[in-house]
Every structure is written in structure tokens, then in C-alpha cells.
Short mmCIF file of C-alpha atoms in Angstrom, two decimals:
data_model
loop_
_atom_site.label_atom_id
_atom_site.label_comp_id
_atom_site.label_asym_id
_atom_site.label_seq_id
_atom_site.Cartn_x
_atom_site.Cartn_y
_atom_site.Cartn_z
CA MET Y 1 52.76 -34.29 -39.14
CA ALA Y 2 54.42 -32.12 -36.51
CA ARG Y 3 51.86 -29.40 -37.08
CA SER Y 4 48.97 -31.86 -36.61
CA PHE Y 5 50.54 -33.08 -33.42
CA THR Y 6 50.87 -29.50 -32.13
CA TYR Y 7 47.21 -28.76 -32.88
CA ALA Y 8 46.16 -31.97 -31.20
CA LEU Y 9 48.24 -31.11 -28.14
CA LEU Y 10 46.81 -27.57 -27.97
CA GLY Y 11 43.31 -28.96 -28.31
CA ALA Y 12 43.90 -31.42 -25.51
CA ILE Y 13 45.28 -28.66 -23.25
CA ALA Y 14 42.27 -26.45 -24.04
CA LEU Y 15 39.82 -29.24 -23.26
CA THR Y 16 41.63 -30.07 -20.03
CA THR Y 17 41.62 -26.42 -18.99
CA MET Y 18 37.91 -26.13 -19.75
CA GLY Y 19 37.22 -29.27 -17.79
CA CYS Y 20 39.18 -27.99 -14.82
CA HIS Y 21 37.49 -24.60 -14.80
CA HIS Y 22 35.21 -24.68 -11.80
CA GLU Y 23 32.01 -22.66 -11.89
CA PRO Y 24 30.26 -22.98 -8.51
CA GLU Y 25 26.62 -23.84 -8.85
CA PHE Y 26 23.60 -23.49 -6.61
CA ASP Y 27 23.63 -26.17 -3.98
CA ARG Y 28 21.00 -25.48 -1.34
CA LEU Y 29 18.71 -23.00 0.34
CA GLU Y 30 18.75 -22.52 4.09
CA ILE Y 31 15.98 -20.86 6.07
CA GLY Y 32 17.06 -18.85 9.10
CA SER Y 33 14.69 -16.89 11.29
CA VAL Y 34 11.00 -16.96 10.43
CA ASN Y 35 8.59 -14.28 11.56
CA ALA Y 36 5.12 -15.76 11.46
CA PRO Y 37 3.19 -14.44 14.42
CA ASP Y 38 -0.28 -15.45 15.56
CA LEU Y 39 -1.54 -17.29 12.55
CA GLY Y 40 1.67 -19.17 11.99
CA GLY Y 41 3.28 -20.10 8.72
CA ASP Y 42 5.17 -23.00 7.35
CA LEU Y 43 8.34 -22.59 5.31
CA ASP Y 44 10.85 -25.16 4.14
CA PRO Y 45 13.58 -25.12 1.49
CA ASN Y 46 11.05 -26.31 -1.09
CA GLY Y 47 8.31 -23.76 -0.36
CA GLY Y 48 5.62 -23.75 2.26
CA GLU Y 49 2.22 -22.51 3.32
CA VAL Y 50 0.93 -19.00 3.88
CA PHE Y 51 -2.56 -18.04 5.00
CA GLU Y 52 -4.59 -15.81 2.73
CA GLY Y 53 -4.55 -12.21 3.89
CA THR Y 54 -1.38 -12.67 5.94
CA LEU Y 55 2.35 -12.76 5.31
CA VAL Y 56 5.33 -14.69 6.52
CA ALA Y 57 8.75 -13.04 6.63
CA ALA Y 58 11.93 -15.08 6.78
CA SER Y 59 15.67 -14.88 6.24
CA LEU Y 60 16.84 -17.09 3.39
CA GLN Y 61 20.39 -17.91 2.38
CA ALA Y 62 21.52 -19.77 -0.72
CA PHE Y 63 24.84 -21.63 -0.83
CA ASP Y 64 26.83 -22.82 -3.82
CA THR Y 65 28.62 -26.11 -4.30
CA ASP Y 66 31.73 -24.57 -2.68
CA ASP Y 67 29.63 -23.86 0.41
CA GLU Y 68 29.85 -20.14 -0.24
CA PRO Y 69 26.83 -17.82 0.20
CA MET Y 70 25.15 -16.83 -3.06
CA GLU Y 71 23.31 -13.64 -3.84
CA LEU Y 72 19.66 -14.51 -4.23
CA GLN Y 73 16.66 -13.02 -5.99
CA LEU Y 74 13.14 -14.27 -5.45
CA VAL Y 75 10.60 -13.79 -8.20
CA ALA Y 76 6.90 -14.53 -7.73
CA ALA Y 77 5.52 -16.55 -10.63
CA ASP Y 78 1.95 -15.52 -9.78
CA PRO Y 79 1.91 -12.39 -7.58
CA SER Y 80 -1.89 -12.30 -7.59
CA THR Y 81 -1.80 -15.51 -5.52
CA LEU Y 82 1.48 -15.17 -3.63
CA ASP Y 83 3.61 -12.06 -3.80
CA VAL Y 84 7.23 -11.85 -2.66
CA ARG Y 85 8.99 -8.69 -1.50
CA ARG Y 86 12.26 -7.89 0.18
CA VAL Y 87 12.12 -6.80 3.80
CA SER Y 88 13.45 -3.28 4.14
CA ASP Y 89 16.86 -2.90 5.83
CA ARG Y 90 17.20 -6.62 6.48
CA PRO Y 91 19.61 -8.31 4.09
CA ASN Y 92 18.42 -11.77 2.98
CA TRP Y 93 14.97 -11.25 4.48
CA TRP Y 94 11.94 -11.83 2.27
CA ALA Y 95 8.22 -11.48 2.86
CA PHE Y 96 5.73 -13.93 1.36
CA LEU Y 97 2.31 -12.32 1.02
CA GLY Y 98 -0.75 -14.56 0.72
CA THR Y 99 -2.85 -12.54 -1.69
CA HIS Y 100 -5.39 -15.14 -2.84
CA GLU Y 101 -6.15 -18.73 -1.97
CA GLY Y 102 -4.44 -21.15 -4.36
CA THR Y 103 -1.04 -22.50 -5.27
CA ALA Y 104 1.85 -20.50 -6.65
CA GLY Y 105 5.53 -20.78 -7.42
CA VAL Y 106 8.42 -18.59 -6.42
CA ASP Y 107 11.56 -18.74 -8.54
CA LEU Y 108 14.96 -18.65 -6.88
CA VAL Y 109 17.32 -16.74 -9.14
CA ALA Y 110 21.07 -16.91 -8.54
CA ASN Y 111 23.73 -15.57 -10.91
CA GLY Y 112 20.95 -14.53 -13.26
CA GLN Y 113 19.58 -18.03 -13.61
CA THR Y 114 16.54 -19.69 -12.11
CA VAL Y 115 17.95 -22.44 -9.97
CA ARG Y 116 14.85 -23.69 -8.25
CA ARG Y 117 11.11 -23.13 -8.06
CA LEU Y 118 9.62 -23.06 -4.57
CA ARG Y 119 6.04 -24.32 -4.30
CA PHE Y 120 3.61 -22.51 -2.04
CA ALA Y 121 0.03 -23.05 -1.00
CA VAL Y 122 -2.01 -20.03 0.04
CA LEU Y 123 -4.55 -21.50 2.45
CA PRO Y 124 -7.84 -20.19 3.81
CA GLN Y 125 -7.50 -18.81 7.32
CA LYS Y 126 -8.17 -21.21 10.19
CA MET H 1 9.68 -24.84 9.97
CA ARG H 2 6.54 -23.71 11.82
CA VAL H 3 7.09 -20.75 14.07
CA ARG H 4 4.78 -18.79 16.30
CA LEU H 5 5.95 -15.40 17.60
CA PRO H 6 9.65 -16.24 17.68
CA SER H 7 12.10 -14.91 20.19
CA LEU H 8 13.33 -12.37 17.64
CA ALA H 9 9.95 -10.66 17.75
CA TYR H 10 10.07 -10.54 21.55
CA SER H 11 13.51 -8.92 21.37
CA LEU H 12 12.21 -6.37 18.92
CA LEU H 13 9.16 -5.77 21.11
CA GLY H 14 11.43 -4.90 24.00
CA PHE H 15 13.60 -2.69 21.84
CA ALA H 16 10.64 -0.87 20.38
CA PHE H 17 9.03 -0.49 23.81
CA LEU H 18 12.13 1.35 25.02
CA GLY H 19 12.00 3.50 21.92
CA CYS H 20 8.31 4.12 22.50
CA ILE H 21 8.63 5.48 26.02
CA ALA H 22 9.59 8.85 24.59
CA GLY H 23 6.42 9.41 22.64
CA CYS H 24 4.09 6.65 21.54
CA ASN H 25 0.32 6.99 21.68
CA ALA H 26 -1.79 4.43 23.46
CA SER H 27 -3.33 3.55 20.11
CA ASP H 28 0.05 2.51 18.68
CA GLN H 29 0.45 -1.11 17.76
CA LEU H 30 3.99 -2.33 17.24
CA GLY H 31 4.55 -3.88 13.81
CA GLU H 32 5.29 -7.61 13.69
CA LEU H 33 8.86 -6.92 12.54
CA GLY H 34 9.42 -4.22 15.15
CA ASN H 35 10.46 -1.68 12.51
CA GLY H 36 7.65 0.74 13.27
CA SER H 37 4.26 1.20 14.85
CA PHE H 38 0.77 1.37 13.41
CA SER H 39 -1.79 3.71 14.92
CA TYR H 40 -5.54 3.76 14.46
CA ASP H 41 -6.70 7.17 13.29
CA CYS H 42 -9.36 8.87 15.32
CA ASP H 43 -12.88 8.35 13.98
CA SER H 44 -16.45 8.25 15.24
CA ALA H 45 -16.09 4.60 16.30
CA THR H 46 -13.29 5.30 18.76
CA VAL H 47 -12.71 7.35 21.84
CA CYS H 48 -10.15 9.99 20.93
CA ASN H 49 -7.70 11.89 23.06
CA THR H 50 -7.12 15.62 22.96
CA GLN H 51 -4.33 15.20 20.38
CA GLY H 52 -6.89 13.77 17.95
CA ALA H 53 -5.53 10.23 18.15
CA ALA H 54 -7.58 7.20 19.07
CA ASP H 55 -7.23 6.20 22.72
CA GLU H 56 -6.56 2.62 21.76
CA PHE H 57 -6.14 0.41 18.73
CA PRO H 58 -9.46 -1.48 18.54
CA ALA H 59 -9.13 -5.20 19.32
CA GLY H 60 -11.61 -5.86 16.54
CA ILE H 61 -12.90 -3.99 13.51
CA ALA H 62 -16.43 -4.39 12.15
CA THR H 63 -16.81 -5.99 8.75
CA GLY H 64 -18.33 -3.57 6.27
CA SER H 65 -16.75 -0.61 8.05
CA THR H 66 -14.02 1.79 6.99
CA PHE H 67 -11.05 2.89 9.08
CA ARG H 68 -7.69 4.59 8.75
CA VAL H 69 -4.29 3.56 9.98
CA SER H 70 -1.02 5.50 10.12
CA PHE H 71 2.51 4.14 10.33
CA ASP H 72 5.50 5.52 12.18
CA ASN H 73 8.73 4.18 10.70
CA PHE H 74 11.31 3.94 13.51
CA LYS H 75 14.30 3.98 11.14
CA ALA H 76 13.47 6.60 8.57
CA LYS H 77 10.92 9.29 7.98
CA SER H 78 10.63 8.61 4.27
CA ALA H 79 7.34 8.06 2.47
CA VAL H 80 5.48 4.92 3.39
CA ARG H 81 2.64 3.25 1.53
CA LEU H 82 0.14 1.15 3.48
CA GLU H 83 -1.61 -1.61 1.57
CA PRO H 84 -3.83 -4.56 2.46
CA ILE H 85 -2.22 -7.94 1.86
CA SER H 86 -5.33 -9.57 0.43
CA PRO H 87 -8.38 -7.93 -1.15
CA SER H 88 -10.45 -10.85 0.15
CA TYR H 89 -10.15 -9.43 3.66
CA LEU H 90 -9.33 -5.76 3.27
CA THR H 91 -9.47 -3.33 0.39
CA LYS H 92 -8.52 0.31 0.14
CA ARG H 93 -10.73 3.20 -0.95
CA GLY H 94 -8.64 6.35 -1.04
CA ASP H 95 -6.93 6.48 2.35
CA ASP H 96 -9.60 4.31 3.97
CA PHE H 97 -9.31 0.59 4.57
CA VAL H 98 -12.54 -1.33 4.06
CA ALA H 99 -13.09 -4.46 6.16
CA ILE H 100 -14.53 -7.13 3.86
CA ARG H 101 -14.94 -10.34 5.81
CA GLU H 102 -14.21 -11.99 9.13
CA GLY H 103 -10.67 -13.09 9.80
CA PHE H 104 -7.30 -11.43 10.09
CA GLY H 105 -6.60 -8.67 7.61
CA GLY H 106 -2.93 -8.00 7.03
CA ILE H 107 -1.72 -4.46 6.42
CA ALA H 108 1.81 -4.03 5.10
CA ALA H 109 3.90 -0.86 5.12
CA PHE H 110 6.01 -0.54 1.98
CA ASP H 111 8.92 1.79 1.36
CA ARG H 112 9.64 3.57 -1.91
CA ASN H 113 11.30 0.43 -3.31
CA ASP H 114 8.18 -1.60 -2.51
CA ASP H 115 10.11 -3.46 0.17
CA VAL H 116 8.12 -4.46 3.24
CA ILE H 117 9.04 -2.30 6.26
CA ASP H 118 6.60 -3.92 8.65
CA TYR H 119 3.15 -5.43 8.88
CA LEU H 120 0.20 -5.80 11.18
CA PHE H 121 -2.82 -8.09 11.41
CA VAL H 122 -6.16 -6.57 12.39
CA LYS H 123 -8.99 -8.77 13.56
CA LEU H 124 -12.09 -8.32 11.45
CA GLU H 125 -15.35 -9.28 13.14
CA LYS H 126 -18.94 -9.35 12.02
CA PRO H 127 -20.97 -7.08 14.32
CA SER H 128 -23.62 -8.92 16.31
CA GLY H 129 -25.34 -5.90 17.81
CA LEU H 130 -25.43 -2.13 18.15
CA ARG H 131 -24.83 -0.13 21.28
CA VAL H 132 -26.43 3.30 21.49
CA SER H 133 -25.04 5.54 24.21
CA THR H 134 -26.06 8.95 25.45
CA LEU H 135 -23.14 11.37 25.38
CA SER H 136 -24.61 14.34 27.21
CA GLY H 137 -26.18 14.30 30.63
CA ASP H 138 -26.13 10.82 32.20
CA ALA H 139 -23.86 9.01 29.75
CA ARG H 140 -25.21 5.43 29.55
CA ASP H 141 -26.68 2.76 27.32
CA ALA H 142 -29.77 4.31 25.73
CA THR H 143 -31.67 1.03 25.80
CA SER H 144 -31.42 0.66 29.59
CA ALA H 145 -34.01 3.36 30.30
CA PRO H 146 -35.86 6.03 28.28
CA VAL H 147 -33.73 8.92 27.06
CA VAL H 148 -35.28 11.98 28.62
CA ILE H 149 -35.32 15.38 26.91
CA THR H 150 -36.54 18.29 28.96
CA GLY H 151 -37.91 21.56 27.65
CA SER H 152 -39.15 22.53 24.22
CA THR H 153 -35.59 23.34 23.11
CA GLY H 154 -33.94 20.38 24.83
CA THR H 155 -31.48 18.15 22.98
CA ARG H 156 -29.54 14.93 23.65
CA GLU H 157 -26.41 13.72 21.87
CA LEU H 158 -26.15 10.01 21.12
CA ARG H 159 -23.66 7.69 19.52
CA VAL H 160 -24.04 4.20 18.08
CA ARG H 161 -21.23 1.66 17.84
CA PRO H 162 -21.13 -1.89 16.52
CA ARG H 163 -20.63 -4.62 19.10
CA ALA H 164 -18.86 -7.97 18.87
CA ARG H 165 -20.46 -11.24 20.00
CA ASP H 166 -18.82 -10.89 23.42
CA GLY H 167 -20.05 -7.32 23.89
CA ARG H 168 -16.82 -5.52 23.00
CA ASP H 169 -17.15 -2.34 20.97
CA LEU H 170 -15.73 -2.73 17.48
CA GLY H 171 -13.72 -0.20 15.52
CA GLY H 172 -14.54 1.05 12.05
CA VAL H 173 -17.03 3.55 10.72
CA LEU H 174 -20.40 2.29 9.46
CA ALA H 175 -23.39 4.05 7.95
CA PHE H 176 -26.49 4.30 10.16
CA GLU H 177 -30.02 5.47 9.69
CA TRP H 178 -31.81 7.08 12.67
CA THR H 179 -35.62 7.17 12.63
CA ALA H 180 -38.18 8.42 15.16
CA ALA H 181 -41.48 6.54 15.26
CA ASP H 182 -43.26 9.82 15.99
CA PRO H 183 -41.47 12.85 14.51
CA ALA H 184 -43.99 15.09 16.28
CA VAL H 185 -42.31 14.12 19.58
CA VAL H 186 -38.65 14.08 18.64
CA ALA H 187 -36.65 15.26 15.64
CA ILE H 188 -33.31 13.67 14.76
CA ASP H 189 -30.34 15.45 13.20
CA PHE H 190 -27.46 13.40 11.88
CA ASP H 191 -24.78 13.85 9.28
CA ARG H 192 -24.81 11.03 6.73
CA SER H 193 -21.04 11.30 6.34
CA ASP H 194 -20.63 10.49 10.05
CA SER H 195 -23.91 8.91 11.09
CA SER H 196 -22.51 7.28 14.23
CA PHE H 197 -23.60 10.46 16.02
CA ALA H 198 -27.07 12.00 16.20
CA THR H 199 -28.74 14.81 18.04
CA LEU H 200 -32.30 14.32 19.29
CA ARG H 201 -34.33 17.52 19.53
CA ALA H 202 -37.61 18.03 21.29
CA ALA H 203 -40.41 18.51 18.77
CA GLY H 204 -43.34 18.16 21.15
CA THR H 205 -44.04 16.29 24.36
CA GLY H 206 -44.69 12.62 24.93
CA ARG H 207 -42.96 9.31 24.40
CA THR H 208 -41.79 7.61 21.24
CA LYS H 209 -39.29 5.08 19.96
CA VAL H 210 -36.13 5.76 17.98
CA THR H 211 -34.67 3.07 15.76
CA VAL H 212 -31.07 2.91 14.54
CA VAL H 213 -30.30 0.67 11.57
CA GLY H 214 -26.86 -0.19 10.21
CA ALA H 215 -24.63 -3.16 9.38
CA ALA H 216 -27.79 -5.22 8.77
CA LEU H 217 -28.66 -4.75 12.45
CA GLU H 218 -31.09 -2.54 14.29
CA THR H 219 -31.78 -1.41 17.82
CA THR H 220 -34.63 0.56 19.29
CA PHE H 221 -34.85 2.69 22.42
CA ASP H 222 -37.46 4.89 24.10
CA VAL H 223 -37.33 8.66 24.16
CA GLU H 224 -39.44 10.81 26.43
CA VAL H 225 -39.83 14.54 25.91
CA GLN H 226 -41.04 16.35 29.04
#
């Protein structure tokens, strides 16, 4: 009886501890400076528009549920439509290259997990 | 968030301008990120300075033409790879860029990690005419008056360039064919690998017409051998 009680108590403590353990999760993406000269470009936290044959570079910052910055990776789902590359020597800057007209996704990867898919349209030039 | 040439770019322009005073060529075009400058390599479509660089970066490049661009990385002298952003507008053949269709062709400079160092947009324009100029003697438009060659061994150097709708000369190298209506009056020497230039040689006396064809366009001018 006493042994069962002890196990039950230990189990309850373990469950409580697990419940209290706080793993920050992805909360939001913020867009800082955008470099989209001449032709213009349109970025928002859900994706945006890039003109075919051009690129838009921007600084992006992800935040977790504790409002702390998160390390971010961007992975192009279809690089033949929209490619994504880091900008050299500029932390948190990414370049979105409009390779072919169409629609394409870009996965946001934080802590090794895809936390959001950004939706882009690669548009014909004006 | 729609942005056109943000203030950051202006700051970088100023910074790069100061950095450029020491030794930039007139043909240099600052990259959109201000991390380096792109220069148009000297070719038969451009006026070149004595250092072998183009005098200016052409405001427009003819569709169907080839051209070369170099990149000077302000921050590091490591290897840089230049690639077109979209094959719909620009492709690459060896070191040459090939202008495919009208619009803005993006060229990106990548570092060894395939990160973007900087980029540039070149305006690609369909040529609407050809301009033939005499290079020796009275340098002028060859269509304005007959090109005169004097003496049985006389020669004249000429160059043809594609023109934009508004009359501007366009950059890029195209293939041209030069033909004399009467080869007994004038003979034409040109190198097919650089057919923007031709030398007209006296072959007899009299007057004839010379036609230049390229980029689906043609122009004709009179030649008189005295």
C-alpha cells in the first residue's frame, strides 16, 4: 500500500515537472529592412511577391514565445521558381530570387523544425 | 512592406562612393547592396579607355547580344561567381551573359558559400535600328553622306552598333553580316568573331551600296571610291 502510494506520488511529481518544463516555441517573424530597388518587391511575414528575373533582399528575425530571437534557416521548397540564399556578411539577411514565374513556398526552419511555410508569387515584370 | 530604394541603399551609395574615389572606373556600377561594384567589360559595342575597360556601363543592352561583367568585392578579394537570376531574361555561355528578352535582367554575385554578396539589374532592350559609324577620317554616321575612299589602296574603318528606340546606343555584342552590292567597287573585310567592325577596301572606282544585317535589322549606306 505504502509502495503504491510512493509510486503514485513519484508519478505525479514527474508529470508536474514535465508539465512545467517550458520549451519556447516559434511565435512570429518580423521583417526589418528590405532592399528592393527599382522594380520594387513586396514582403510580409507570410511571404510576398518577387518579380521574375529580379531579387529582393531583406532582414528577417524570428522570435519565440518568450520574445527571444530565434536562429532561423530558410529553405526554398521549389528553387527553380523562387530560390533563397543568405546575404554575405549580413546576419539575418536573406535574398529571394525570382527564377521563374509561378508560386513557391519557403520553409522557415527554427530549432531544426519547420515552423512555417511562406508563400511567394513570382510575377512577370511590369 | 513595399519598398523602393530605401534609405539604407542611399547610405551605402554614399559609403561606396567615398570608397570609389580612390580607384573606380567610370564603367563601374555600384551593386544594389553596396557590397561591391559591377563593371562592364570592354567589347566592340562599347567605347573603351586605355586601360581596356569600358568608358561607361551601358544604360541598355541589346537582346540577343552577349556581354561580360566583372565584380569588385569591396570587403574581400575571394573568388566570386556571377550568375543570372532568371534564365528567362539572361543566360550564361562560358563567361558571357546572353540577353534573352526585354526587361530587367538580374545578375547576382555569389561567394564560395553561395551566399549573395550583391546584385545588379541590367536593362535589356530590343534594338530598333543599327548605327554605322566611320572610325577613320571624318568620324560620323555613315548613312548621312557617302563614305568616300580615295586611291586604289584606300581603306575606311567602320563600326555598327545596335540602337534603342530613343536613339541611344545599346551595349552587347551581336553578329553582323556586311555585304557590298558591287564587290568590284569595294571589298569588305570583317572578322566573324567580332563583326561589329569592318574595313572597306577600294576594289575599283565608282559608287555602290553596303548593307549591314544583324539582330533582324539592316541598314544600307553609300560608298564612293575615287
